[in-house]
Amino acid sequence: MAIILAKVTKIYRSGEVETYALRDVDLTLENGTFNVVLGPSGSGKSTLLNMMSGLDTLTSGTLTIDDAQISAMNHKELTRFRRHNLGFVFQQYNLLQTLTVRENVQIGAQIATDPLEPEEILKRVGLENHLHKYPFQLSGGEQQRVSIARALVKQPKILFCDEPTGALDEATAKDVLAILQALNETMQTTILLITHNPSIAELGDHIIRMNSGEIVDVLTQKNKRRAADIHWT
Amino acid sequence: MFAKHVFNTFRAKWLTLVLLGVIILLSGFIYTTMSASLRALQMGADDYFTTYMQEDASIELAPNIDISAIPCVPDGVRTLPELYLVDKACHTWILDAQLTLLESAFDQATFEIRLYKNTRVDVHGTQHAWRILKNSTTLNLTHVEAGRIPEDADEVAIGKLYAENNGLALGDQIILAGMPRTIVGFVLFPDYNLPIIEHPFLYDSVYQTLALLHDDAFDILPFAAEYNIAVAFASPAAEKAFLEAFAELDIASFATVILTENNIRSGAIYGELAGGQAMGLFMSVMIALIGLLIVGLVMGKTLNKERQSLGVLKALGYEKKEVARPYLLGLAVFSLGFLGIGFLIGQWTAPRLRDFYLTFYLLPQAAVTLDPLDIFIAILVPFTVIMGLSAVILERLLKEEAVGLLQPKLQTVKPLKFKRLAKWLDRFSVRLRFQFKHLLRQPAKVGAYVLGIFLALYAVFLGFSMLDVFSKTLTDYYDTLDVTHIGYCEPLQPCFAEGQDRVLELPVMTQGERAMLIGLDPDNRLHPLRDRRGRSLLGDLDAGFVITRSFQDLTRVKVGDTLTLDIMGQTVTGDVVAVADLYPGATLFTSRSILNGALGLDAATFNVVHSDVPLDDADFAQVITVASIMTQAGLMNRIMQSMMTVIIVSAFGIGLTVVFLLSVLSVEDQFYAISLLKVIGYENREVQTMMLGAYAKLNAVVFVFSLPLTLLSLVVLQRVFIDMYSFVIPLSLELWHIGVTALMFAVIFVLGSQHAKRKINTVALQEALKIYQV
């Protein structure tokens, strides 16, 4: 699935004050690639993820994913699109605390047209022995793996990851990144990962560097590293 | 400035707070209005019953006992009412003899005979039922509310409420027994046997009254007289001794003793005064409990949302009490305001409720007073609990360090303790499991919800079950008849019945109850008898007794049982062959010819004529038009239906408020989960189902459980009335009642949850990205 942004601008208005979160962003991401958006706080990387995933609306410009013009979709169409095509992994894991590990994944599988077996995907992320545990009984890394399993169980075309290792220690973070890398390679899922950690950028096919709501440059890496090999900063 | 912030916080939740306020208000209102009105009745009643010497019991004699063997009774006369018309001296002798017998047997009691005569009086072109009395001297004394008691034959005193309802004033004239009588007074009597004129439960103050005549005028009224013997005991021990010894007297075989407290009319007063306040308190506590649970939830939620503000204040050096003060002050104003309004409305409605009670209970009007205990229970107790609860929540919050308050609160949820339940839930879809678990995690909300919905459902069911009580006991019976006029024959006189149905009506004693036995001809034209399925039972009359459902409920007799009836001193035995689907009190039917045969009477004997054409008053002791009975019944029905409608509508309002508040609270607690589900790809409608579906299912579960509980309570209520007052209230829930109630509660849920659904639709997708978990 190719993602194409053309002249995308996002302005937040608060009273009479206008803040440009994104300004005339042009970007194309190819199917099956691992893309890392890198930038300091306030650079607009989270806004970019929100726009690309349909969580927020553009002020101007167009966003197209394959043949679907996302920027022209209404609320219901956007929901449908997210339901069938997109997956999300957040910094704070965002699990439903009242449900067990397996149920958290099932809740994603329920609405997919061709879901994987929750037990199968949980096995792939190494949680086959934690099916009936609740989120609070898991470590941060384990919770993030549940979050990844929930996103992947519906076999999304694109996986959006917003600082997925932001709350994890180095070893756990590398485990999680390894899982994402493996899934990208085996399932050909397009990944857009946002981080402020330059080390993680070593994993990406493309590195999109942002500052002040604009894309500074887009680098393509021929020799991306394995997650276990990255130099953690 | 901080106070302004607190004010704005409360203002942002105005709708929730107003609805919460309404629940708090209802609690104070119900208690105050019930307590104040009933206290006014009680204070008035206590003085009234003592001052005017209310009887402790009444001895009622079967009116048609065979007295032909008594020496002074003229030939051909068999009953006391007949004797009264032909030989008053002999009648008086017999009554005096009964009195002497009682007085000599019990010196710890006072007795007095009260004679009364029933008639119909034309008032503004409508027939009204009057029970005429003469002044008593020892017991059940006359209370004059206005004017004076009659001193001449052309004077009469009537009930004040009846006069008001019919536009009658002192000085107006009424034709009674062909003679104009001037209304000289408005009177009340503490004898509650007297107002039982045509219906044992409700006193109809529009078409019925007790009327007091001068003694001489009473004696010459040309109507048959009936009587009771009033009894006042010297002590409770004397009452017990009397009841035990009375059973041994000869008179006991044809008389029953009804204790005043067990009389449906007076007993209902005692019951209402004692139980009404308890009921008011119970209703108030139930509603207050729902209110307090919701107050706790709302306050907990509101204050938790204020964590950051509280953290900032603590960091700035504010002390706990300085931070807590504006919140508690705001709450105090809010809760005191609504409790106070509820109390004031209660005080305003109390005199109206008292007057409403007075239309049933015939008590002197007493002023509604302000009682400090009402203020304490209706305002101070709930106020203290609300403030205490809020103070505890605030204290727990403010115990945290400033840094902790400034951080978003991460809540963890422990797994279900009930492993079996968790395993059982596994068989359902994850969406359904989410709904179940969603409920199980919020016991306080579920408790308030279940309590509120159950209370509302029970009130609606009760309202529906009582909706048709008076049509069943009054109009339904006459509706089944093709009779338009009922003529009661003059005792010992020939009775005109050409072309009309002849009926023999006799009071009987059976199963310890006084009942009316009606002898019908199986081929009669105007009085059908049908069972529940609509099958005609007239053919069964020759085989034994056809009992009514009210008689069956009263005596628990069933088809196949053998009944022994005491009729005018004779015993008649027969089998119960069928049950007619009617509730006209303790009534049973048999074949007129067989009844006459059993009593040794001529087969053609009758004393009542059923007619479908007007009857001439001159040919009968009394002619009653069915239309006038239906008019009276219609009035009672309307009163009852209005009361029940108010109950049903109020219950609807309570249900709606509970659903509104708790669905909104539940959604507000789940912004994160709602947002997350939306991000994953769930549509608004699906999220609504997952968040509120559990409450809809809970609604259905409460409905299903409340139905048998209501039915059980109706059976208990019926039994209590039968055991205490020998009165059958045909409380029942029809299928359509259940259907309409189900529909009402579906509507309540749909309407009440609309706001919560709108909130779900507006939850932003970005909520899921915030750093908090619930």
mmCIF file of C-alpha atoms in Angstrom, chain B residues 8-128:
data_model
loop_
_atom_site.group_PDB
_atom_site.id
_atom_site.type_symbol
_atom_site.label_atom_id
_atom_site.label_comp_id
_atom_site.label_asym_id
_atom_site.label_seq_id
_atom_site.Cartn_x
_atom_site.Cartn_y
_atom_site.Cartn_z
ATOM 1 C CA ASN B 8 -17.008 26.490 36.892
ATOM 2 C CA THR B 9 -16.263 22.822 37.554
ATOM 3 C CA PHE B 10 -19.740 22.334 38.990
ATOM 4 C CA ARG B 11 -21.290 24.445 36.248
ATOM 5 C CA ALA B 12 -19.766 22.245 33.557
ATOM 6 C CA LYS B 13 -21.721 19.340 35.025
ATOM 7 C CA TRP B 14 -24.983 21.198 35.483
ATOM 8 C CA LEU B 15 -27.261 18.670 33.823
ATOM 9 C CA THR B 16 -25.890 15.742 35.800
ATOM 10 C CA LEU B 17 -26.042 17.764 38.995
ATOM 11 C CA VAL B 18 -29.585 18.960 38.359
ATOM 12 C CA LEU B 19 -30.803 15.399 37.770
ATOM 13 C CA LEU B 20 -28.902 14.259 40.825
ATOM 14 C CA GLY B 21 -30.503 17.140 42.675
ATOM 15 C CA VAL B 22 -33.930 15.927 41.567
ATOM 16 C CA ILE B 23 -33.256 12.528 43.125
ATOM 17 C CA ILE B 24 -32.068 14.177 46.340
ATOM 18 C CA LEU B 25 -35.109 16.444 46.223
ATOM 19 C CA LEU B 26 -37.446 13.465 45.743
ATOM 20 C CA SER B 27 -36.024 11.784 48.806
ATOM 21 C CA GLY B 28 -36.672 14.821 51.021
ATOM 22 C CA PHE B 29 -40.027 15.482 49.398
ATOM 23 C CA ILE B 30 -41.465 11.979 49.789
ATOM 24 C CA TYR B 31 -40.452 11.712 53.414
ATOM 25 C CA THR B 32 -41.695 15.177 54.348
ATOM 26 C CA THR B 33 -45.040 14.977 52.593
ATOM 27 C CA MET B 34 -45.827 11.491 53.917
ATOM 28 C CA SER B 35 -44.612 12.195 57.427
ATOM 29 C CA ALA B 36 -46.211 15.621 57.845
ATOM 30 C CA SER B 37 -49.584 14.675 56.342
ATOM 31 C CA LEU B 38 -49.871 11.412 58.245
ATOM 32 C CA ARG B 39 -48.777 13.050 61.493
ATOM 33 C CA ALA B 40 -51.542 15.604 61.068
ATOM 34 C CA LEU B 41 -54.017 12.762 60.538
ATOM 35 C CA GLN B 42 -52.650 10.812 63.459
ATOM 36 C CA MET B 43 -52.757 13.709 65.897
ATOM 37 C CA GLY B 44 -56.295 14.531 64.844
ATOM 38 C CA ALA B 45 -57.325 10.888 64.881
ATOM 39 C CA ASP B 46 -55.929 10.118 68.350
ATOM 40 C CA ASP B 47 -57.828 13.020 69.931
ATOM 41 C CA TYR B 48 -60.926 12.320 67.897
ATOM 42 C CA PHE B 49 -61.122 8.607 68.713
ATOM 43 C CA THR B 50 -60.578 9.230 72.419
ATOM 44 C CA THR B 51 -62.880 12.228 72.789
ATOM 45 C CA TYR B 52 -65.703 10.699 70.811
ATOM 46 C CA MET B 53 -65.433 7.268 72.423
ATOM 47 C CA GLN B 54 -64.638 5.102 69.438
ATOM 48 C CA GLU B 55 -65.674 1.497 69.929
ATOM 49 C CA ASP B 56 -63.008 -1.189 70.300
ATOM 50 C CA ALA B 57 -65.122 -3.780 68.546
ATOM 51 C CA SER B 58 -68.438 -4.256 66.853
ATOM 52 C CA ILE B 59 -70.782 -7.206 67.147
ATOM 53 C CA GLU B 60 -72.595 -7.775 63.879
ATOM 54 C CA LEU B 61 -75.584 -10.043 63.782
ATOM 55 C CA ALA B 62 -76.771 -11.911 60.731
ATOM 56 C CA PRO B 63 -79.844 -9.834 59.782
ATOM 57 C CA ASN B 64 -81.982 -12.724 58.663
ATOM 58 C CA ILE B 65 -81.807 -14.981 61.705
ATOM 59 C CA ASP B 66 -85.072 -16.820 62.147
ATOM 60 C CA ILE B 67 -86.781 -15.201 65.182
ATOM 61 C CA SER B 68 -90.231 -16.699 64.631
ATOM 62 C CA ALA B 69 -89.934 -18.834 67.784
ATOM 63 C CA ILE B 70 -89.658 -15.799 70.100
ATOM 64 C CA PRO B 71 -93.020 -15.359 71.904
ATOM 65 C CA CYS B 72 -93.613 -11.648 71.112
ATOM 66 C CA VAL B 73 -92.936 -12.095 67.389
ATOM 67 C CA PRO B 74 -96.176 -11.963 65.348
ATOM 68 C CA ASP B 75 -97.079 -14.893 63.128
ATOM 69 C CA GLY B 76 -95.485 -14.858 59.702
ATOM 70 C CA VAL B 77 -92.556 -12.718 60.768
ATOM 71 C CA ARG B 78 -89.225 -14.509 60.511
ATOM 72 C CA THR B 79 -86.511 -11.850 60.621
ATOM 73 C CA LEU B 80 -85.592 -8.802 62.703
ATOM 74 C CA PRO B 81 -85.904 -6.303 59.815
ATOM 75 C CA GLU B 82 -89.408 -7.613 59.157
ATOM 76 C CA LEU B 83 -90.209 -7.381 62.867
ATOM 77 C CA TYR B 84 -89.007 -3.760 63.030
ATOM 78 C CA LEU B 85 -91.560 -2.801 60.420
ATOM 79 C CA VAL B 86 -94.479 -4.482 62.143
ATOM 80 C CA ASP B 87 -93.731 -4.468 65.883
ATOM 81 C CA LYS B 88 -91.088 -2.023 67.147
ATOM 82 C CA ALA B 89 -91.782 -2.901 70.801
ATOM 83 C CA CYS B 90 -90.970 -6.565 70.271
ATOM 84 C CA HIS B 91 -87.951 -5.562 68.225
ATOM 85 C CA THR B 92 -86.693 -3.360 71.046
ATOM 86 C CA TRP B 93 -87.336 -6.137 73.562
ATOM 87 C CA ILE B 94 -85.186 -8.573 71.610
ATOM 88 C CA LEU B 95 -82.363 -6.088 71.230
ATOM 89 C CA ASP B 96 -82.507 -5.170 74.904
ATOM 90 C CA ALA B 97 -82.395 -8.842 75.790
ATOM 91 C CA GLN B 98 -79.227 -9.255 73.728
ATOM 92 C CA LEU B 99 -77.714 -6.239 75.429
ATOM 93 C CA THR B 100 -78.609 -7.540 78.880
ATOM 94 C CA LEU B 101 -77.096 -10.895 78.028
ATOM 95 C CA LEU B 102 -73.836 -9.265 77.013
ATOM 96 C CA GLU B 103 -73.718 -6.842 79.926
ATOM 97 C CA SER B 104 -74.312 -9.568 82.450
ATOM 98 C CA ALA B 105 -71.649 -11.766 80.883
ATOM 99 C CA PHE B 106 -68.949 -9.037 80.688
ATOM 100 C CA ASP B 107 -68.711 -6.313 83.269
ATOM 101 C CA GLN B 108 -65.369 -5.121 81.879
ATOM 102 C CA ALA B 109 -66.973 -3.791 78.725
ATOM 103 C CA THR B 110 -69.495 -1.154 77.696
ATOM 104 C CA PHE B 111 -72.104 -1.971 75.041
ATOM 105 C CA GLU B 112 -74.421 0.160 72.961
ATOM 106 C CA ILE B 113 -76.807 -0.741 70.160
ATOM 107 C CA ARG B 114 -76.715 1.419 67.059
ATOM 108 C CA LEU B 115 -79.634 1.203 64.669
ATOM 109 C CA TYR B 116 -79.321 2.429 61.110
ATOM 110 C CA LYS B 117 -81.441 2.535 57.997
ATOM 111 C CA ASN B 118 -80.277 2.586 54.392
ATOM 112 C CA THR B 119 -82.066 4.493 51.691
ATOM 113 C CA ARG B 120 -81.544 6.315 48.436
ATOM 114 C CA VAL B 121 -82.000 10.060 48.185
ATOM 115 C CA ASP B 122 -82.361 12.128 45.053
ATOM 116 C CA VAL B 123 -79.681 14.839 44.993
ATOM 117 C CA HIS B 124 -79.511 17.045 41.905
ATOM 118 C CA GLY B 125 -81.328 14.338 39.911
ATOM 119 C CA THR B 126 -78.996 11.498 40.919
ATOM 120 C CA GLN B 127 -79.659 8.711 43.385
ATOM 121 C CA HIS B 128 -77.326 8.856 46.369
#
